[in-house]
mmCIF file of C-alpha atoms in Angstrom:
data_model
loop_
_atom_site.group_PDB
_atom_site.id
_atom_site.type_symbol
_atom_site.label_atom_id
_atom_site.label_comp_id
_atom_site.label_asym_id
_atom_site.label_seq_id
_atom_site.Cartn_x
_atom_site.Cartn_y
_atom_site.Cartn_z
ATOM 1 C CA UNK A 953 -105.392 49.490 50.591
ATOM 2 C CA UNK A 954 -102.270 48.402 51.561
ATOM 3 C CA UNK A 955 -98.129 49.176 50.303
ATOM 4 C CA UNK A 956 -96.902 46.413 48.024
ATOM 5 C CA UNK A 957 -93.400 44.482 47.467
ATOM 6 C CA UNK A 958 -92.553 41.441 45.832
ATOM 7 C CA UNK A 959 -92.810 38.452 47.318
ATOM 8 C CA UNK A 960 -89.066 36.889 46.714
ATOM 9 C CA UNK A 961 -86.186 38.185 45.165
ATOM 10 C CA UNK A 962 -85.838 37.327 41.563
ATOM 11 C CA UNK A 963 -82.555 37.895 38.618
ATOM 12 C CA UNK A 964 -81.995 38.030 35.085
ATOM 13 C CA UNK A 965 -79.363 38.805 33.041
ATOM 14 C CA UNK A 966 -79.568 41.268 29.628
ATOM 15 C CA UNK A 967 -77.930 43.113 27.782
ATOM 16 C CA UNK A 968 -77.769 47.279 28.396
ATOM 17 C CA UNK A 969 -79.473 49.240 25.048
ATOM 18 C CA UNK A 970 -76.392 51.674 24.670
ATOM 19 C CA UNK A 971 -73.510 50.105 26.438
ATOM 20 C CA UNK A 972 -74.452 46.812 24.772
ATOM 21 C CA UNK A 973 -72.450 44.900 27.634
ATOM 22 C CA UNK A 974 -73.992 42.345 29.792
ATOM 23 C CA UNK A 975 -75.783 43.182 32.944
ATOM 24 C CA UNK A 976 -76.784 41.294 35.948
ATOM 25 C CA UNK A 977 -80.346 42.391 37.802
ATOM 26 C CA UNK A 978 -81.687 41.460 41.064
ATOM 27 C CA UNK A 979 -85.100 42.545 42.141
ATOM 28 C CA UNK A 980 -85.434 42.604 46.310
ATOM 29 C CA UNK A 981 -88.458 42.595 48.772
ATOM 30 C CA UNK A 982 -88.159 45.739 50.808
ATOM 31 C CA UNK A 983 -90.576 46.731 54.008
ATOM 32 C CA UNK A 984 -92.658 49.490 54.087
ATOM 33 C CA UNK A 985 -92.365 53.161 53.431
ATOM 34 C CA UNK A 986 -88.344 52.276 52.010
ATOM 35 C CA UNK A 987 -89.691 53.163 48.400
ATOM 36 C CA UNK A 988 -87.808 52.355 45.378
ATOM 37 C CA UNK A 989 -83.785 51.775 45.823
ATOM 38 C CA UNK A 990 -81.365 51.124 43.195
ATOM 39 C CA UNK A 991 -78.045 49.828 43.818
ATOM 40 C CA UNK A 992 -74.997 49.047 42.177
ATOM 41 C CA UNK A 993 -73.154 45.841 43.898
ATOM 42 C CA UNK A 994 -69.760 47.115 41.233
ATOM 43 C CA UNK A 995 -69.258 50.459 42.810
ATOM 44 C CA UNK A 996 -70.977 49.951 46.404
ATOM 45 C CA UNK A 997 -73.743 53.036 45.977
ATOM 46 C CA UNK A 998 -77.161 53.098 46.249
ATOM 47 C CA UNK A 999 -79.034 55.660 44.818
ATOM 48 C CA UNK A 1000 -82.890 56.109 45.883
ATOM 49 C CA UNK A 1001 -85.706 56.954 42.861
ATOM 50 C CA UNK A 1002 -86.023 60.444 43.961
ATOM 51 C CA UNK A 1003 -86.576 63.446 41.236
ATOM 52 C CA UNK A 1004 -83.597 65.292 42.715
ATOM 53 C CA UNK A 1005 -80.863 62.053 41.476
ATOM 54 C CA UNK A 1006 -82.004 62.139 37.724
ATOM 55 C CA UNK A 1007 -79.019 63.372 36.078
ATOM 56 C CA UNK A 1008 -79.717 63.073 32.281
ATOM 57 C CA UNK A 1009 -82.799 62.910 30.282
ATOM 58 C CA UNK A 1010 -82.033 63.512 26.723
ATOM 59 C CA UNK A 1011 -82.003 59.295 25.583
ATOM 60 C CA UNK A 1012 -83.133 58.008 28.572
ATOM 61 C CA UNK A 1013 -84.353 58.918 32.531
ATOM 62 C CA UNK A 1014 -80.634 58.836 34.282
ATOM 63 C CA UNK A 1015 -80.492 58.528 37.824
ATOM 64 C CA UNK A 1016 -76.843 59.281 39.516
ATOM 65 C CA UNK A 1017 -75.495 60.032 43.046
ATOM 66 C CA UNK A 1018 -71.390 60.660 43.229
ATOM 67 C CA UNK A 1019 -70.428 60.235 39.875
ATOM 68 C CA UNK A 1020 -72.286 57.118 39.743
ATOM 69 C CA UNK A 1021 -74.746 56.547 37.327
ATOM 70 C CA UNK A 1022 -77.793 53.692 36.535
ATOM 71 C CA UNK A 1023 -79.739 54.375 32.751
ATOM 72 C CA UNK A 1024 -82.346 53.355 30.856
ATOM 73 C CA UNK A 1025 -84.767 53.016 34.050
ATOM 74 C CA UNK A 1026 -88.427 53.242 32.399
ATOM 75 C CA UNK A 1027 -89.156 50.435 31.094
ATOM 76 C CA UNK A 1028 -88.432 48.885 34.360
ATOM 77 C CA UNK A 1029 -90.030 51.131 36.440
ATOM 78 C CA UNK A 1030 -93.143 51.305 34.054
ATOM 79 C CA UNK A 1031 -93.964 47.599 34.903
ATOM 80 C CA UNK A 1032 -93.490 48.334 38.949
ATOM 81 C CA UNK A 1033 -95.510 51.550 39.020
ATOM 82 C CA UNK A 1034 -97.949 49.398 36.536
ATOM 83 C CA UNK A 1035 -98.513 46.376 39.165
ATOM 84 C CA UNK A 1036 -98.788 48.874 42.029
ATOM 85 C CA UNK A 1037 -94.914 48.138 43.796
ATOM 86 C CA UNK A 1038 -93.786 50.970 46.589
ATOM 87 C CA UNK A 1039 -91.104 49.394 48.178
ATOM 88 C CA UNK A 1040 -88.352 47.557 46.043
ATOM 89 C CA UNK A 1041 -84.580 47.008 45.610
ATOM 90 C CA UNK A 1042 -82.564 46.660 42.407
ATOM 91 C CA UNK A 1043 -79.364 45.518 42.351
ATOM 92 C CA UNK A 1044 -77.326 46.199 38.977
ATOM 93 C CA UNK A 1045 -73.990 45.220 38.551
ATOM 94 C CA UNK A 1046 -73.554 47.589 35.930
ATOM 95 C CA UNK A 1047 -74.456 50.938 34.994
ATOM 96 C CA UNK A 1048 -78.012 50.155 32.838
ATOM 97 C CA UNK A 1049 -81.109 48.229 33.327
ATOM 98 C CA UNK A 1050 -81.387 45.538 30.741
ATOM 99 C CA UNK A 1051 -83.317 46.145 27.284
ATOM 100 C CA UNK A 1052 -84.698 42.694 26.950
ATOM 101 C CA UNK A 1053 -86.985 43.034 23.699
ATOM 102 C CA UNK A 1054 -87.475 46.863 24.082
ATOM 103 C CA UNK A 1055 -90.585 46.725 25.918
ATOM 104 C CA UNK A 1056 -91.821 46.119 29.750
ATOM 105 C CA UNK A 1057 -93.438 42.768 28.833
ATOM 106 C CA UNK A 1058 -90.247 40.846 30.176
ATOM 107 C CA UNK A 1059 -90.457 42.928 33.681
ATOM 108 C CA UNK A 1060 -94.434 42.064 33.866
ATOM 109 C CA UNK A 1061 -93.577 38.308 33.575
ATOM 110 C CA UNK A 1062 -90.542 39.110 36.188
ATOM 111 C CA UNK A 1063 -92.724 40.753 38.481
ATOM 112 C CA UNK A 1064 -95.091 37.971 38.067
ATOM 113 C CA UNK A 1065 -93.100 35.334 38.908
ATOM 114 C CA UNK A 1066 -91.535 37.235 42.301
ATOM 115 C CA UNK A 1067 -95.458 37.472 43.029
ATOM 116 C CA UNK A 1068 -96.650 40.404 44.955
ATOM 117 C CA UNK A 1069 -96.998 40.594 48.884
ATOM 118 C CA UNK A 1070 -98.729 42.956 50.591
ATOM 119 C CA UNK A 1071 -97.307 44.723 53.706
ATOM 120 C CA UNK A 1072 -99.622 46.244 56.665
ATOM 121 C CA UNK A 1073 -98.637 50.171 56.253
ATOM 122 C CA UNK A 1074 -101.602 51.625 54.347
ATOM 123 C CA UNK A 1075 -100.322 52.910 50.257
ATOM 124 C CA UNK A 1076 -100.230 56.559 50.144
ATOM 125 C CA UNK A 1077 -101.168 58.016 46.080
ATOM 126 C CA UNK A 1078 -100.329 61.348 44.893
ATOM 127 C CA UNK A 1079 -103.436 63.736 43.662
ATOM 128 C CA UNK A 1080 -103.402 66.373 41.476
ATOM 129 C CA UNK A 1081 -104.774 69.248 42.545
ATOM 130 C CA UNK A 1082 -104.428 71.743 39.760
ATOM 131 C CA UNK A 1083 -103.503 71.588 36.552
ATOM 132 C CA UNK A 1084 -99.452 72.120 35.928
ATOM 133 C CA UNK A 1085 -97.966 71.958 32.342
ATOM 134 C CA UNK A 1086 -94.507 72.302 30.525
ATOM 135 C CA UNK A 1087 -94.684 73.336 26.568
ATOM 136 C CA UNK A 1088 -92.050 74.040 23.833
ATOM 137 C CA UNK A 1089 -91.871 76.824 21.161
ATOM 138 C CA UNK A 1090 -92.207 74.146 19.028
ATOM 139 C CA UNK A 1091 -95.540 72.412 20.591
ATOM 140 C CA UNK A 1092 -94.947 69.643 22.230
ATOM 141 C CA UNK A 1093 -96.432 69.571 25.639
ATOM 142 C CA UNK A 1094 -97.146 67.734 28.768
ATOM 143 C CA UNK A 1095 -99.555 68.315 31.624
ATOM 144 C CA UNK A 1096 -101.160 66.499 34.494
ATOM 145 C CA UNK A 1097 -104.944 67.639 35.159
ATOM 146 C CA UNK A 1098 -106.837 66.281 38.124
ATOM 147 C CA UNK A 1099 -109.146 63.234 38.273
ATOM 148 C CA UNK A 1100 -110.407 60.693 40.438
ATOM 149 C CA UNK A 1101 -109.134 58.140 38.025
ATOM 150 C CA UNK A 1102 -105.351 57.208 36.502
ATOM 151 C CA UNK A 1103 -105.696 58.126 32.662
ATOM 152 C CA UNK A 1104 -102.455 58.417 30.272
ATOM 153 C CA UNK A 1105 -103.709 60.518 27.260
ATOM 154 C CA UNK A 1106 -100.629 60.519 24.703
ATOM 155 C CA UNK A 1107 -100.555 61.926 20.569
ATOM 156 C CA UNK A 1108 -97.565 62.195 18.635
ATOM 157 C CA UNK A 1109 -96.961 63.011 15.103
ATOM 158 C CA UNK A 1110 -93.985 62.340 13.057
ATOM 159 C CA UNK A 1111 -93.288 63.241 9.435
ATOM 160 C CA UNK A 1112 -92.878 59.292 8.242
ATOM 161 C CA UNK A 1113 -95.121 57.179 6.279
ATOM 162 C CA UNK A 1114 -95.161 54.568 8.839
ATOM 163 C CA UNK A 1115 -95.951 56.584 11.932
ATOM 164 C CA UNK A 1116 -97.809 59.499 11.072
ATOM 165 C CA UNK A 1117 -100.514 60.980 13.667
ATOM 166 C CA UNK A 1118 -100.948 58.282 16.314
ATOM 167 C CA UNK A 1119 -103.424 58.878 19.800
ATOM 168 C CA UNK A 1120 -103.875 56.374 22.413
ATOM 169 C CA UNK A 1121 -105.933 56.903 25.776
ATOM 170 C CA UNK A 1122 -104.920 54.398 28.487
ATOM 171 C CA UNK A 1123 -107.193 54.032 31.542
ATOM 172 C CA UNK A 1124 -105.145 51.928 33.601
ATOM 173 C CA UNK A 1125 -105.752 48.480 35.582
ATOM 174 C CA UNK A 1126 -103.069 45.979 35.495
ATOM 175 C CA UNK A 1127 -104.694 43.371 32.823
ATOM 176 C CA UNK A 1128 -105.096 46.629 30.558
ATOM 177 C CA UNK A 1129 -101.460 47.437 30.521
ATOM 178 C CA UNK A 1130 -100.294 43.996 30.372
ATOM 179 C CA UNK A 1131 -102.515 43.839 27.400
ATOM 180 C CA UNK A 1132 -102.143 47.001 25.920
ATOM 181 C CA UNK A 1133 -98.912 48.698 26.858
ATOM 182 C CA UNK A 1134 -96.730 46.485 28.179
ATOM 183 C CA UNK A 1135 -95.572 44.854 24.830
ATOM 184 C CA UNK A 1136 -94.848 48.244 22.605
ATOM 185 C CA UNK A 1137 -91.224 48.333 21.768
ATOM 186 C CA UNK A 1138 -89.049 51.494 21.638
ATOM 187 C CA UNK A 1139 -88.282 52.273 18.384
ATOM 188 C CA UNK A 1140 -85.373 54.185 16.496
ATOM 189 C CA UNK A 1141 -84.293 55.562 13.001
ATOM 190 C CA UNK A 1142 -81.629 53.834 11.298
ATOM 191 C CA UNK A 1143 -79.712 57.352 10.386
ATOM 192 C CA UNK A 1144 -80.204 58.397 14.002
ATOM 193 C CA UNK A 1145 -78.903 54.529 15.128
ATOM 194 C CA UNK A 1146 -76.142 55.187 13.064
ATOM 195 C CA UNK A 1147 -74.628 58.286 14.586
ATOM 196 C CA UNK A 1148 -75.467 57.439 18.265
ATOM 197 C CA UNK A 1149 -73.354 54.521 17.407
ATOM 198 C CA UNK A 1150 -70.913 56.914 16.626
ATOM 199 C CA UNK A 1151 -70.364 58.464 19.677
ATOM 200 C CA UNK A 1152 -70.935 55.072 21.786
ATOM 201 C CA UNK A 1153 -74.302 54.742 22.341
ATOM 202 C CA UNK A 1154 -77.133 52.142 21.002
ATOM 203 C CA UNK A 1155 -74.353 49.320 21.231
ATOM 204 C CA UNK A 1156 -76.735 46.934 22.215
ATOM 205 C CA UNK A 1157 -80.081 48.394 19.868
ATOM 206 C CA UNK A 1158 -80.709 45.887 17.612
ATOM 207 C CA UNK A 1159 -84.090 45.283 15.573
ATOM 208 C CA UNK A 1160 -84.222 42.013 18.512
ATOM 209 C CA UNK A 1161 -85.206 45.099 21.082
ATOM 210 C CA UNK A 1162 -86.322 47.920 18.938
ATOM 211 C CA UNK A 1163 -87.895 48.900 15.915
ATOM 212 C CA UNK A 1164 -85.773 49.979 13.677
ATOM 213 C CA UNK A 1165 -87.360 52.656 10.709
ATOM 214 C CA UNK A 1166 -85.224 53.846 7.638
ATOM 215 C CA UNK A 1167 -86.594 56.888 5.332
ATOM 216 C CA UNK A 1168 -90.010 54.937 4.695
ATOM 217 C CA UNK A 1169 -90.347 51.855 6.141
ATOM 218 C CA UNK A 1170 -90.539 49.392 9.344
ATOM 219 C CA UNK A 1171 -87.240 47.248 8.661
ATOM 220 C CA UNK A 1172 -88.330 44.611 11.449
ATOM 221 C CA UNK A 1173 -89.215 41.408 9.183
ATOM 222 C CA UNK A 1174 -92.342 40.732 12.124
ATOM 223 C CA UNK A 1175 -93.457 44.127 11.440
ATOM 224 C CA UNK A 1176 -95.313 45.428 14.498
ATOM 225 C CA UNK A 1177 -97.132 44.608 17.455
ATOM 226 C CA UNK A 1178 -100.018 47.173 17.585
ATOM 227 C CA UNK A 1179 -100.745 49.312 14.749
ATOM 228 C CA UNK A 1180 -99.802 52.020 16.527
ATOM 229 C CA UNK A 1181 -97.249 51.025 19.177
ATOM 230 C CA UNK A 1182 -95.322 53.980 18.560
ATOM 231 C CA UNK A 1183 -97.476 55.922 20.808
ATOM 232 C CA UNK A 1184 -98.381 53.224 23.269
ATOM 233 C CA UNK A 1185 -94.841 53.029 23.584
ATOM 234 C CA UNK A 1186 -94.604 56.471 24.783
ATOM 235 C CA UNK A 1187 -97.618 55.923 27.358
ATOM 236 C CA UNK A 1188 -95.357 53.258 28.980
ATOM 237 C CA UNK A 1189 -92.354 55.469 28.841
ATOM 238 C CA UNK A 1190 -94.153 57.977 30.589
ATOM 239 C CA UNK A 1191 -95.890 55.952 33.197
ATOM 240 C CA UNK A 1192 -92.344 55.253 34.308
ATOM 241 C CA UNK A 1193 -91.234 58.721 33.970
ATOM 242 C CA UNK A 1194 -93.807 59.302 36.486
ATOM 243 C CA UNK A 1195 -92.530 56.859 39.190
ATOM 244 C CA UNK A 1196 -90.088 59.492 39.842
ATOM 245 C CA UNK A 1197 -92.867 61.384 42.088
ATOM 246 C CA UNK A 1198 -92.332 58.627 44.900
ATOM 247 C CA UNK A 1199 -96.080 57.192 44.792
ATOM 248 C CA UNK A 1200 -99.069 56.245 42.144
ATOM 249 C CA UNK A 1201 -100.532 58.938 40.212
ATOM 250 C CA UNK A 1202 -104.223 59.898 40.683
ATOM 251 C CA UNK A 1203 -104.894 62.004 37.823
ATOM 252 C CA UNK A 1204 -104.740 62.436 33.981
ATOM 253 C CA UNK A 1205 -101.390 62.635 32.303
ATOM 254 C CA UNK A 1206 -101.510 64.466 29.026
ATOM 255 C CA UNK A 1207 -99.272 64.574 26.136
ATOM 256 C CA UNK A 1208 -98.777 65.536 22.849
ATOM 257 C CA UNK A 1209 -95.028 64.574 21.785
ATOM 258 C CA UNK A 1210 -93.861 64.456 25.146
ATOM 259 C CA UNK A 1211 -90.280 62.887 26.240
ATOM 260 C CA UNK A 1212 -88.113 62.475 29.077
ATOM 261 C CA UNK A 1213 -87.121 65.537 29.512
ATOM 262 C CA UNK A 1214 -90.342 66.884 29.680
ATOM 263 C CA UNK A 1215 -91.824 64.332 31.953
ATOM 264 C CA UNK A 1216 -88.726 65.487 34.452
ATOM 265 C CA UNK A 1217 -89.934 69.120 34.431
ATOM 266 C CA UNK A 1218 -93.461 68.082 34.558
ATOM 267 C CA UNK A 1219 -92.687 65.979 37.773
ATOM 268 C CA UNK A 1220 -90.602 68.728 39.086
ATOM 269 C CA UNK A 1221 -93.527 71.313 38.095
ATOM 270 C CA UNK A 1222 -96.231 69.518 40.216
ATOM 271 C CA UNK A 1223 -93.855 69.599 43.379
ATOM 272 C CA UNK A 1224 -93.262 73.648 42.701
ATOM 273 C CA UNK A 1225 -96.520 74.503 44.796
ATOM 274 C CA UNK A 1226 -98.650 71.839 47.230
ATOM 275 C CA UNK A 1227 -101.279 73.658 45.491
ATOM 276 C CA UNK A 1228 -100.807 71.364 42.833
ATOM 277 C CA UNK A 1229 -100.996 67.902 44.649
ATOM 278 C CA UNK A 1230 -101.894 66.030 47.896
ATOM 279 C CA UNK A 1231 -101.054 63.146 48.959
ATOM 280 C CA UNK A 1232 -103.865 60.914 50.313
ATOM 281 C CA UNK A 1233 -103.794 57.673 52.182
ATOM 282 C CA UNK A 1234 -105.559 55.161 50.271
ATOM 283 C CA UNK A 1235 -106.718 53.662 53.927
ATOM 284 C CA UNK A 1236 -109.140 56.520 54.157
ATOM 285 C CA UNK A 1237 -109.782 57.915 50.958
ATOM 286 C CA UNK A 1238 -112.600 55.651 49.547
ATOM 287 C CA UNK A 1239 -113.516 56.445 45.956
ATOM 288 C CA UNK A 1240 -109.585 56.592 45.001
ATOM 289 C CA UNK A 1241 -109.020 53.375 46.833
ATOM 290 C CA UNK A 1242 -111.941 51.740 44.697
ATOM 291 C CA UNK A 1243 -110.098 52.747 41.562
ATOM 292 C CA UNK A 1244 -106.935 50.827 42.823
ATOM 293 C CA UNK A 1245 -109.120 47.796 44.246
ATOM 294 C CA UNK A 1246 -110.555 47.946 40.567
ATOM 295 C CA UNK A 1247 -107.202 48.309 39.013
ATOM 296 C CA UNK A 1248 -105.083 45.324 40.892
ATOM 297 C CA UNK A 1249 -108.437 42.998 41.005
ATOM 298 C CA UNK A 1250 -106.908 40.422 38.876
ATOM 299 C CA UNK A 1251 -103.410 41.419 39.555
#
């Protein structure tokens, strides 16, 4: 199993979900073992995908180095951990990755059309080891447990008519995300849209890249994609969330009401102790390398 990149640079242009201003995006072959870069062509900083450069995780996974800051990164990096990238370059020319419709589906079909090009150093994985978990006084939780497979296990529960208790387990290949993950939309509560507004932020949320939720209802006219996308979106929130560990997760993720923040301490958790994790090269290690071969087969 070899390390992957894209095989030509590709761009789009969106629009940024809080600043609501234009932004230009560049995605960039890089050779092996470089990893994930961002960099922003405005200030003339790059900033790797390392767990040590997230700098804010209460809307969003924030990455920052010298005052300079790039937001909103899951979706993005959902899709690339999803298709199996390691080495890649973004180039922003402004301080947030684009919304596009809320979702990763856009990236998929971005990725897609790059095309993916394999390089000749072997992919390295991460394994968990040991079980390592973060919880809150007031239950939420998130944990990664070991397995010879990638599973996301996510349940969330919300006091609204239209949500409710939702579960989803994901075992992941490529044509199962793109199927079943890829196109659940972040959502948002009109009250809460309201005062983030307020205080400059959501300037670009609109019900064209979110669902939108007063007091009862779904106000989207299409209504939804998935009966419960709600918590399928938080599986593909959290399988970027977990591209911050620097290579592909072999193991279960676990969740019930999980966020950003708690996916940063849970990625911070595992790297407390290499009693919790190993990293194996998927050149020699044979049953975790079938799972991959498995996973990108029609990739």
């Amino acid at each position: 199993m070899k390390q992957r990149t894209i095989a030509k640079s590709v761009e789009i242009v969106g629009i940024g979900l809080h600043k609501g201003v234009p932004v230009k995006m560049r995605l960039e072959p890089l050779e092996a073992n470089m990893g994930i870069i961002f960099y922003r062509s405005d200030e003339g900083i790059t900033i790797p995908l390392q767990i040590e450069n997230v700098v804010d995780t209460k809307m969003a996974t924030v990455i920052g180095k010298d005052g300079v800051i790039i937001s909103t990164i899951e979706h993005l990096l959902s899709a690339v951990y999803a298709y199996g990238i390691d080495n890649l370059r973004v180039v922003l020319d402004n301080d947030e990755i684009p919304v596009l419709d809320g979702s990763s589906s856009g990236y998929c079909m971005l990725i897609e059309e790059a095309g993916i090009k394999e390089l000749e150093a072997s992919k390295k994985a991460i394994k968990v080891k040991k079980e390592v978990e973060v919880t809150t006084k007031e239950g939420k939780r998130v944990a990664l447990k070991p397995s010879n497979h990638i599973i996301y296990d996510f349940s969330i529960d919300f006091e609204h008519p239209a949500i409710g208790q939702q579960a989803f387990r994901f075992d992941y290949s490529i044509e199962e995300y793109k199927e079943n993950i890829s196109r659940a939309r972040t959502f948002g509560f009109l009250h809460e849209v309201q005062y983030l507004r307020s205080i400059g932020l959501a300037l670009g949320g609109s019900m064209e890249n979110a669902i939108v939720l007063d007091n009862t209802k779904i106000l989207n006219p299409e209504g939804l994609r998935y009966d419960d996308e709600f918590v399928r979106h938080k599986i593909l929130d959290a399988i970027g969330d977990m591209a911050l560990l620097g290579y592909t997760l072999v193991g279960e993720y676990d969740a019930h009401a999980g966020s950003h923040h708690l996916n940063h301490l849970l990625t911070k958790k595992l790297y407390e102790s290499e009693e919790n994790y190993e990293i194996i090269d998927l050149e020699e290690a044979d049953e975790e390398s079938k799972v991959f071969q498995t996973a990108y087969a029609r990739a």
